[in-house]
mmCIF file of N, CA, C and O in Angstrom:
data_model
loop_
_atom_site.group_PDB
_atom_site.id
_atom_site.type_symbol
_atom_site.label_atom_id
_atom_site.label_comp_id
_atom_site.label_asym_id
_atom_site.label_seq_id
_atom_site.Cartn_x
_atom_site.Cartn_y
_atom_site.Cartn_z
ATOM 1 N N MET A 8 29.824 -1.183 -2.396
ATOM 2 C CA MET A 8 29.186 -1.507 -3.792
ATOM 3 C C MET A 8 28.969 -0.281 -4.571
ATOM 4 O O MET A 8 28.632 0.803 -3.893
ATOM 5 N N ASP A 9 29.114 -0.385 -5.835
ATOM 6 C CA ASP A 9 28.841 0.634 -6.586
ATOM 7 C C ASP A 9 27.384 0.889 -6.966
ATOM 8 O O ASP A 9 26.799 -0.462 -7.195
ATOM 9 N N VAL A 10 26.976 1.712 -7.097
ATOM 10 C CA VAL A 10 25.295 1.994 -7.480
ATOM 11 C C VAL A 10 25.083 1.293 -8.699
ATOM 12 O O VAL A 10 24.231 0.949 -8.930
ATOM 13 N N THR A 11 26.078 1.304 -9.575
ATOM 14 C CA THR A 11 25.548 0.426 -10.740
ATOM 15 C C THR A 11 25.267 -0.781 -10.856
ATOM 16 O O THR A 11 24.062 -1.023 -11.547
ATOM 17 N N TRP A 12 25.579 -1.309 -9.695
ATOM 18 C CA TRP A 12 24.878 -2.823 -9.492
ATOM 19 C C TRP A 12 23.431 -3.157 -9.144
ATOM 20 O O TRP A 12 22.525 -3.731 -9.427
ATOM 21 N N TYR A 13 22.888 -2.168 -8.093
ATOM 22 C CA TYR A 13 21.897 -1.462 -8.066
ATOM 23 C C TYR A 13 20.988 -1.415 -8.784
ATOM 24 O O TYR A 13 19.664 -1.743 -9.062
ATOM 25 N N LEU A 14 21.357 -0.596 -10.012
ATOM 26 C CA LEU A 14 20.348 -0.147 -11.133
ATOM 27 C C LEU A 14 20.360 -1.243 -12.018
ATOM 28 O O LEU A 14 19.451 -1.372 -12.523
ATOM 29 N N ILE A 15 21.586 -2.164 -12.414
ATOM 30 C CA ILE A 15 21.410 -3.343 -12.765
ATOM 31 C C ILE A 15 20.521 -4.016 -12.516
ATOM 32 O O ILE A 15 19.362 -4.926 -13.340
ATOM 33 N N LEU A 16 20.276 -4.427 -10.865
ATOM 34 C CA LEU A 16 19.530 -5.182 -10.504
ATOM 35 C C LEU A 16 18.048 -4.836 -10.503
ATOM 36 O O LEU A 16 16.939 -5.716 -10.972
ATOM 37 N N SER A 17 17.923 -3.508 -10.517
ATOM 38 C CA SER A 17 16.560 -2.735 -10.655
ATOM 39 C C SER A 17 15.943 -3.132 -11.733
ATOM 40 O O SER A 17 14.836 -3.377 -12.148
ATOM 41 N N ALA A 18 16.761 -3.071 -13.116
ATOM 42 C CA ALA A 18 16.345 -2.861 -14.417
ATOM 43 C C ALA A 18 15.861 -4.540 -14.665
ATOM 44 O O ALA A 18 15.138 -4.759 -15.175
ATOM 45 N N PHE A 19 16.703 -5.077 -13.685
ATOM 46 C CA PHE A 19 16.140 -6.821 -13.827
ATOM 47 C C PHE A 19 15.083 -7.115 -13.484
ATOM 48 O O PHE A 19 14.198 -7.772 -14.229
ATOM 49 N N ILE A 20 14.994 -6.711 -12.394
ATOM 50 C CA ILE A 20 13.515 -6.911 -11.583
ATOM 51 C C ILE A 20 12.591 -6.070 -12.450
ATOM 52 O O ILE A 20 11.327 -6.825 -12.645
ATOM 53 N N PHE A 21 12.766 -5.112 -12.975
ATOM 54 C CA PHE A 21 11.339 -4.345 -13.725
ATOM 55 C C PHE A 21 11.460 -5.172 -14.612
ATOM 56 O O PHE A 21 9.966 -5.180 -15.266
ATOM 57 N N ALA A 22 12.382 -5.851 -15.456
ATOM 58 C CA ALA A 22 12.230 -6.500 -16.790
ATOM 59 C C ALA A 22 11.244 -7.823 -16.516
ATOM 60 O O ALA A 22 10.108 -7.923 -17.236
ATOM 61 N N ILE A 23 11.456 -8.317 -15.242
ATOM 62 C CA ILE A 23 10.702 -9.305 -15.134
ATOM 63 C C ILE A 23 9.066 -9.214 -14.573
ATOM 64 O O ILE A 23 8.341 -9.897 -15.255
ATOM 65 N N GLY A 24 8.868 -8.024 -14.084
ATOM 66 C CA GLY A 24 7.927 -7.581 -13.995
ATOM 67 C C GLY A 24 6.921 -6.964 -15.235
ATOM 68 O O GLY A 24 5.698 -7.570 -15.427
ATOM 69 N N VAL A 25 7.543 -6.352 -16.202
ATOM 70 C CA VAL A 25 6.803 -6.166 -17.424
ATOM 71 C C VAL A 25 6.610 -7.154 -18.081
ATOM 72 O O VAL A 25 5.469 -7.275 -18.656
ATOM 73 N N ALA A 26 7.640 -8.431 -18.108
ATOM 74 C CA ALA A 26 7.093 -9.717 -18.876
ATOM 75 C C ALA A 26 6.009 -10.318 -17.944
ATOM 76 O O ALA A 26 5.403 -10.930 -18.995
ATOM 77 N N GLY A 27 5.709 -10.250 -16.970
ATOM 78 C CA GLY A 27 4.892 -10.807 -16.450
ATOM 79 C C GLY A 27 3.486 -10.267 -16.736
ATOM 80 O O GLY A 27 2.307 -10.672 -16.801
ATOM 81 N N VAL A 28 3.509 -8.778 -16.809
ATOM 82 C CA VAL A 28 2.288 -8.167 -16.804
ATOM 83 C C VAL A 28 1.717 -8.500 -18.464
ATOM 84 O O VAL A 28 0.575 -8.489 -18.585
ATOM 85 N N ILE A 29 3.000 -8.585 -18.935
ATOM 86 C CA ILE A 29 2.223 -8.496 -20.691
ATOM 87 C C ILE A 29 2.140 -10.274 -21.038
ATOM 88 O O ILE A 29 0.940 -10.350 -21.792
ATOM 89 N N SER A 30 2.517 -10.795 -20.443
ATOM 90 C CA SER A 30 2.332 -12.312 -20.705
ATOM 91 C C SER A 30 0.925 -13.272 -19.936
ATOM 92 O O SER A 30 0.515 -14.213 -20.266
ATOM 93 N N ARG A 31 0.520 -12.707 -18.944
ATOM 94 C CA ARG A 31 -0.125 -13.061 -18.024
ATOM 95 C C ARG A 31 -1.652 -12.711 -17.995
ATOM 96 O O ARG A 31 -1.913 -11.195 -18.420
ATOM 97 N N ARG A 32 -2.724 -13.352 -17.998
ATOM 98 C CA ARG A 32 -4.128 -12.799 -17.936
ATOM 99 C C ARG A 32 -4.803 -12.875 -16.389
ATOM 100 O O ARG A 32 -5.608 -12.166 -16.043
ATOM 101 N N ASN A 33 -4.086 -13.844 -15.558
ATOM 102 C CA ASN A 33 -4.416 -13.914 -13.802
ATOM 103 C C ASN A 33 -4.380 -12.539 -13.756
ATOM 104 O O ASN A 33 -3.120 -11.942 -13.286
ATOM 105 N N PRO A 34 -5.454 -11.852 -12.849
ATOM 106 C CA PRO A 34 -5.253 -10.553 -12.317
ATOM 107 C C PRO A 34 -4.203 -10.764 -11.054
ATOM 108 O O PRO A 34 -3.567 -9.541 -10.814
ATOM 109 N N LEU A 35 -4.398 -11.702 -10.238
ATOM 110 C CA LEU A 35 -3.241 -11.576 -9.277
ATOM 111 C C LEU A 35 -1.983 -11.899 -9.223
ATOM 112 O O LEU A 35 -1.161 -10.967 -9.085
ATOM 113 N N VAL A 36 -1.537 -12.543 -10.428
ATOM 114 C CA VAL A 36 -0.200 -12.395 -10.839
ATOM 115 C C VAL A 36 0.252 -11.186 -11.362
ATOM 116 O O VAL A 36 0.940 -10.740 -11.323
ATOM 117 N N VAL A 37 -0.680 -10.109 -12.391
ATOM 118 C CA VAL A 37 -0.720 -8.951 -13.024
ATOM 119 C C VAL A 37 -0.224 -8.030 -11.431
ATOM 120 O O VAL A 37 0.704 -7.360 -11.723
ATOM 121 N N LEU A 38 -1.091 -8.221 -10.772
ATOM 122 C CA LEU A 38 -0.810 -7.278 -9.474
ATOM 123 C C LEU A 38 0.627 -7.529 -8.954
ATOM 124 O O LEU A 38 1.332 -6.820 -8.404
ATOM 125 N N LEU A 39 1.005 -8.764 -8.763
ATOM 126 C CA LEU A 39 2.143 -9.338 -8.289
ATOM 127 C C LEU A 39 3.494 -8.944 -9.321
ATOM 128 O O LEU A 39 4.394 -8.407 -8.586
ATOM 129 N N CYS A 40 3.181 -8.901 -10.412
ATOM 130 C CA CYS A 40 4.308 -8.126 -11.533
ATOM 131 C C CYS A 40 4.298 -6.645 -11.286
ATOM 132 O O CYS A 40 5.377 -6.233 -11.408
ATOM 133 N N LEU A 41 3.288 -5.960 -11.073
ATOM 134 C CA LEU A 41 3.089 -4.621 -10.995
ATOM 135 C C LEU A 41 3.800 -4.042 -9.536
ATOM 136 O O LEU A 41 4.684 -3.054 -9.596
ATOM 137 N N GLU A 42 3.633 -5.316 -8.421
ATOM 138 C CA GLU A 42 4.395 -5.230 -7.233
ATOM 139 C C GLU A 42 5.805 -4.921 -7.448
ATOM 140 O O GLU A 42 6.531 -4.132 -7.112
ATOM 141 N N LEU A 43 6.280 -5.995 -8.622
ATOM 142 C CA LEU A 43 7.992 -6.242 -8.728
ATOM 143 C C LEU A 43 8.220 -4.773 -9.330
ATOM 144 O O LEU A 43 9.516 -4.266 -9.261
ATOM 145 N N MET A 44 7.426 -4.490 -10.361
ATOM 146 C CA MET A 44 7.812 -3.312 -10.814
ATOM 147 C C MET A 44 7.998 -1.935 -10.002
ATOM 148 O O MET A 44 8.946 -1.137 -10.133
ATOM 149 N N LEU A 45 7.103 -1.975 -9.303
ATOM 150 C CA LEU A 45 7.286 -0.452 -8.194
ATOM 151 C C LEU A 45 8.475 -0.836 -7.169
ATOM 152 O O LEU A 45 9.135 0.141 -6.922
ATOM 153 N N ASN A 46 8.603 -1.949 -6.824
ATOM 154 C CA ASN A 46 9.789 -2.331 -6.241
ATOM 155 C C ASN A 46 11.282 -1.915 -6.874
ATOM 156 O O ASN A 46 12.110 -1.385 -6.098
ATOM 157 N N ALA A 47 11.069 -2.381 -7.946
ATOM 158 C CA ALA A 47 12.267 -1.958 -8.774
ATOM 159 C C ALA A 47 12.432 -0.519 -8.656
ATOM 160 O O ALA A 47 13.675 -0.174 -9.036
ATOM 161 N N GLY A 48 11.524 0.303 -9.092
ATOM 162 C CA GLY A 48 11.693 1.605 -8.910
ATOM 163 C C GLY A 48 12.034 2.139 -7.675
ATOM 164 O O GLY A 48 12.950 3.112 -7.615
ATOM 165 N N ASN A 49 11.525 1.594 -6.533
ATOM 166 C CA ASN A 49 12.220 1.735 -5.398
ATOM 167 C C ASN A 49 13.849 1.800 -5.221
ATOM 168 O O ASN A 49 14.122 2.459 -4.346
ATOM 169 N N LEU A 50 14.000 0.630 -5.818
ATOM 170 C CA LEU A 50 15.755 0.153 -5.315
ATOM 171 C C LEU A 50 16.389 1.024 -6.056
ATOM 172 O O LEU A 50 17.518 1.676 -5.597
ATOM 173 N N ALA A 51 15.722 1.539 -7.484
ATOM 174 C CA ALA A 51 16.385 2.781 -7.846
ATOM 175 C C ALA A 51 16.527 3.731 -7.419
ATOM 176 O O ALA A 51 17.500 4.709 -7.239
ATOM 177 N N LEU A 52 15.502 4.549 -6.903
ATOM 178 C CA LEU A 52 15.367 5.673 -5.994
ATOM 179 C C LEU A 52 16.269 5.730 -4.821
ATOM 180 O O LEU A 52 17.072 6.820 -4.758
ATOM 181 N N VAL A 53 16.282 4.676 -3.988
ATOM 182 C CA VAL A 53 17.217 4.252 -2.907
ATOM 183 C C VAL A 53 18.494 4.573 -3.443
ATOM 184 O O VAL A 53 19.388 5.403 -2.689
ATOM 185 N N ALA A 54 18.957 3.738 -4.337
ATOM 186 C CA ALA A 54 20.288 3.909 -5.104
ATOM 187 C C ALA A 54 20.878 5.230 -5.137
ATOM 188 O O ALA A 54 21.535 5.850 -5.116
ATOM 189 N N PHE A 55 19.690 5.841 -5.979
ATOM 190 C CA PHE A 55 20.251 7.068 -6.418
ATOM 191 C C PHE A 55 20.315 8.190 -5.060
ATOM 192 O O PHE A 55 21.072 9.013 -5.404
ATOM 193 N N SER A 56 19.518 7.986 -4.281
ATOM 194 C CA SER A 56 19.759 8.998 -2.999
ATOM 195 C C SER A 56 20.665 8.554 -2.401
ATOM 196 O O SER A 56 21.614 9.301 -1.619
ATOM 197 N N ARG A 57 21.260 7.244 -2.382
ATOM 198 C CA ARG A 57 22.475 7.281 -1.668
ATOM 199 C C ARG A 57 23.810 7.610 -2.237
ATOM 200 O O ARG A 57 24.693 7.627 -1.736
ATOM 201 N N MET A 58 23.795 7.600 -3.556
ATOM 202 C CA MET A 58 24.682 8.262 -4.331
ATOM 203 C C MET A 58 24.834 9.640 -4.121
ATOM 204 O O MET A 58 26.072 10.001 -3.976
ATOM 205 N N HIS A 59 23.777 10.492 -4.024
ATOM 206 C CA HIS A 59 23.778 11.812 -3.976
ATOM 207 C C HIS A 59 23.562 12.167 -2.562
ATOM 208 O O HIS A 59 24.115 13.383 -2.363
ATOM 209 N N GLY A 60 23.756 11.064 -1.656
ATOM 210 C CA GLY A 60 23.853 11.832 -0.374
ATOM 211 C C GLY A 60 22.639 12.648 0.397
ATOM 212 O O GLY A 60 22.627 12.821 1.580
ATOM 213 N N GLY A 61 21.489 12.569 -0.046
ATOM 214 C CA GLY A 61 20.329 13.415 0.101
ATOM 215 C C GLY A 61 19.250 12.156 0.766
ATOM 216 O O GLY A 61 19.242 11.045 0.413
ATOM 217 N N GLU A 62 18.020 12.633 1.239
ATOM 218 C CA GLU A 62 17.190 11.831 1.770
ATOM 219 C C GLU A 62 15.882 11.700 0.870
ATOM 220 O O GLU A 62 14.812 11.005 1.151
ATOM 221 N N ALA A 63 15.917 12.525 -0.327
ATOM 222 C CA ALA A 63 14.489 12.498 -0.909
ATOM 223 C C ALA A 63 14.194 11.445 -1.782
ATOM 224 O O ALA A 63 12.955 11.107 -1.688
ATOM 225 N N GLY A 64 15.386 10.571 -2.128
ATOM 226 C CA GLY A 64 14.896 9.130 -2.819
ATOM 227 C C GLY A 64 14.247 8.433 -1.780
ATOM 228 O O GLY A 64 13.341 7.518 -2.128
ATOM 229 N N GLN A 65 14.755 8.362 -0.689
ATOM 230 C CA GLN A 65 14.228 7.554 0.237
ATOM 231 C C GLN A 65 12.801 7.643 0.751
ATOM 232 O O GLN A 65 11.699 7.245 0.821
ATOM 233 N N VAL A 66 12.527 9.177 0.550
ATOM 234 C CA VAL A 66 11.136 9.974 1.071
ATOM 235 C C VAL A 66 10.182 9.309 -0.258
ATOM 236 O O VAL A 66 8.946 8.986 -0.106
ATOM 237 N N PHE A 67 10.637 9.411 -1.388
ATOM 238 C CA PHE A 67 9.905 9.391 -2.730
ATOM 239 C C PHE A 67 9.590 7.596 -2.554
ATOM 240 O O PHE A 67 8.305 7.162 -2.907
ATOM 241 N N ALA A 68 10.451 6.678 -2.036
ATOM 242 C CA ALA A 68 10.241 5.514 -2.031
ATOM 243 C C ALA A 68 9.422 4.768 -1.058
ATOM 244 O O ALA A 68 8.767 4.151 -1.532
ATOM 245 N N LEU A 69 9.330 5.659 0.044
ATOM 246 C CA LEU A 69 8.185 5.427 1.056
ATOM 247 C C LEU A 69 6.794 5.685 0.345
ATOM 248 O O LEU A 69 5.946 5.003 0.571
ATOM 249 N N ILE A 70 6.646 6.883 -0.389
ATOM 250 C CA ILE A 70 5.442 7.286 -0.955
ATOM 251 C C ILE A 70 5.099 6.293 -1.810
ATOM 252 O O ILE A 70 3.755 5.920 -2.064
ATOM 253 N N VAL A 71 5.819 5.680 -2.750
ATOM 254 C CA VAL A 71 5.477 4.325 -3.582
ATOM 255 C C VAL A 71 4.962 3.458 -2.902
ATOM 256 O O VAL A 71 4.259 2.774 -3.414
ATOM 257 N N MET A 72 6.078 3.184 -1.921
ATOM 258 C CA MET A 72 5.167 1.785 -1.242
ATOM 259 C C MET A 72 3.991 2.020 -0.625
ATOM 260 O O MET A 72 3.212 1.365 -0.535
ATOM 261 N N VAL A 73 3.440 3.444 -0.150
ATOM 262 C CA VAL A 73 2.114 3.819 0.349
ATOM 263 C C VAL A 73 1.036 3.487 -0.913
ATOM 264 O O VAL A 73 0.063 3.024 -0.497
ATOM 265 N N ILE A 74 1.534 4.017 -1.972
ATOM 266 C CA ILE A 74 0.784 3.788 -3.239
ATOM 267 C C ILE A 74 0.514 2.761 -3.819
ATOM 268 O O ILE A 74 -0.526 1.988 -3.962
ATOM 269 N N ALA A 75 1.443 1.501 -3.826
ATOM 270 C CA ALA A 75 1.418 0.014 -3.988
ATOM 271 C C ALA A 75 0.484 -0.479 -3.026
ATOM 272 O O ALA A 75 -0.171 -1.277 -3.484
ATOM 273 N N ALA A 76 0.689 -0.002 -1.475
ATOM 274 C CA ALA A 76 -0.209 -0.792 -0.694
ATOM 275 C C ALA A 76 -1.829 -0.479 -0.865
ATOM 276 O O ALA A 76 -2.658 -1.207 -1.051
ATOM 277 N N CYS A 77 -2.080 0.816 -1.277
ATOM 278 C CA CYS A 77 -3.336 1.196 -1.581
ATOM 279 C C CYS A 77 -3.861 0.420 -3.157
ATOM 280 O O CYS A 77 -5.038 -0.068 -3.138
ATOM 281 N N GLU A 78 -3.022 0.179 -3.782
ATOM 282 C CA GLU A 78 -3.194 -0.293 -5.262
ATOM 283 C C GLU A 78 -3.424 -1.942 -4.889
ATOM 284 O O GLU A 78 -4.612 -2.354 -5.372
ATOM 285 N N VAL A 79 -2.805 -2.486 -4.063
ATOM 286 C CA VAL A 79 -3.118 -3.732 -3.831
ATOM 287 C C VAL A 79 -4.312 -4.018 -3.086
ATOM 288 O O VAL A 79 -5.545 -5.163 -3.542
ATOM 289 N N VAL A 80 -4.790 -3.110 -2.000
ATOM 290 C CA VAL A 80 -6.233 -2.988 -1.330
ATOM 291 C C VAL A 80 -7.382 -3.052 -2.572
ATOM 292 O O VAL A 80 -8.294 -3.963 -2.478
ATOM 293 N N ILE A 81 -7.263 -2.070 -3.328
ATOM 294 C CA ILE A 81 -8.190 -1.695 -4.338
ATOM 295 C C ILE A 81 -8.370 -2.959 -5.199
ATOM 296 O O ILE A 81 -9.554 -3.806 -5.683
ATOM 297 N N GLY A 82 -7.086 -3.380 -5.904
ATOM 298 C CA GLY A 82 -7.293 -4.542 -6.489
ATOM 299 C C GLY A 82 -7.567 -6.006 -6.053
ATOM 300 O O GLY A 82 -8.338 -6.534 -6.687
ATOM 301 N N LEU A 83 -7.295 -6.247 -5.027
ATOM 302 C CA LEU A 83 -7.751 -7.469 -4.271
ATOM 303 C C LEU A 83 -9.305 -7.365 -3.867
ATOM 304 O O LEU A 83 -10.191 -8.320 -4.055
ATOM 305 N N GLY A 84 -9.905 -6.297 -3.697
ATOM 306 C CA GLY A 84 -11.180 -5.935 -3.317
ATOM 307 C C GLY A 84 -11.942 -6.256 -4.427
ATOM 308 O O GLY A 84 -12.960 -6.785 -4.723
ATOM 309 N N ILE A 85 -11.567 -5.846 -5.440
ATOM 310 C CA ILE A 85 -12.346 -5.962 -6.957
ATOM 311 C C ILE A 85 -12.175 -7.286 -7.360
ATOM 312 O O ILE A 85 -13.385 -8.109 -7.351
ATOM 313 N N ILE A 86 -11.261 -8.170 -6.994
ATOM 314 C CA ILE A 86 -10.857 -9.297 -7.491
ATOM 315 C C ILE A 86 -12.025 -10.456 -6.596
ATOM 316 O O ILE A 86 -12.698 -10.963 -7.255
ATOM 317 N N VAL A 87 -11.685 -10.051 -5.200
ATOM 318 C CA VAL A 87 -12.933 -10.643 -4.267
ATOM 319 C C VAL A 87 -14.353 -10.395 -4.911
ATOM 320 O O VAL A 87 -15.119 -11.532 -4.784
ATOM 321 N N ALA A 88 -14.699 -9.159 -4.713
ATOM 322 C CA ALA A 88 -15.884 -8.917 -5.428
ATOM 323 C C ALA A 88 -16.554 -9.628 -6.760
ATOM 324 O O ALA A 88 -17.760 -9.971 -6.915
ATOM 325 N N MET A 89 -15.383 -9.633 -7.907
ATOM 326 C CA MET A 89 -15.685 -10.416 -8.564
ATOM 327 C C MET A 89 -16.218 -12.167 -8.963
ATOM 328 O O MET A 89 -17.050 -12.758 -8.987
ATOM 329 N N TYR A 90 -15.055 -12.670 -7.895
ATOM 330 C CA TYR A 90 -15.313 -14.053 -7.254
ATOM 331 C C TYR A 90 -16.476 -14.387 -6.736
ATOM 332 O O TYR A 90 -17.309 -15.398 -7.032
ATOM 333 N N ARG A 91 -16.990 -13.439 -5.836
ATOM 334 C CA ARG A 91 -18.241 -13.639 -5.123
ATOM 335 C C ARG A 91 -19.434 -13.645 -6.021
ATOM 336 O O ARG A 91 -20.374 -14.199 -5.893
ATOM 337 N N ASN A 92 -19.340 -12.942 -7.017
ATOM 338 C CA ASN A 92 -20.308 -12.492 -8.017
ATOM 339 C C ASN A 92 -20.323 -13.602 -9.293
ATOM 340 O O ASN A 92 -20.989 -13.964 -10.072
ATOM 341 N N ARG A 93 -19.244 -14.570 -8.773
ATOM 342 C CA ARG A 93 -19.129 -15.660 -9.791
ATOM 343 C C ARG A 93 -18.947 -15.028 -11.528
ATOM 344 O O ARG A 93 -19.066 -15.904 -12.386
ATOM 345 N N LEU A 94 -18.205 -14.104 -11.221
ATOM 346 C CA LEU A 94 -18.045 -13.425 -12.496
ATOM 347 C C LEU A 94 -16.457 -14.387 -13.250
ATOM 348 O O LEU A 94 -15.755 -14.293 -12.272
ATOM 349 N N PRO A 95 -16.200 -14.311 -14.349
ATOM 350 C CA PRO A 95 -15.002 -15.095 -14.705
ATOM 351 C C PRO A 95 -13.852 -13.753 -14.664
ATOM 352 O O PRO A 95 -14.032 -12.417 -15.198
ATOM 353 N N ILE A 96 -13.022 -14.222 -13.865
ATOM 354 C CA ILE A 96 -11.603 -13.456 -13.276
ATOM 355 C C ILE A 96 -10.774 -12.906 -14.625
ATOM 356 O O ILE A 96 -10.149 -12.103 -14.678
ATOM 357 N N ASP A 97 -10.396 -13.904 -15.376
ATOM 358 C CA ASP A 97 -9.656 -13.435 -16.513
ATOM 359 C C ASP A 97 -10.279 -12.619 -17.525
ATOM 360 O O ASP A 97 -11.415 -12.283 -17.781
#
């Protein structure tokens, strides 16, 4: 397959994530949409890495996955802390 198809899919997934972040107020949905955006970036990094024959894009994608995992842990911790204090989450 050509790299163009991967980049089109990556742009489509990124657009879905941006639309979700802009249109939703629920923090859990916003976190999921941010994950979609990061995964779209990972797909583009791996596609470019495969196109050029190097491993740098795959290493950057791994770093982005680690950052995304940290972001989810911190975000969910904040949401759980707010829920326990009965603060409005929206």
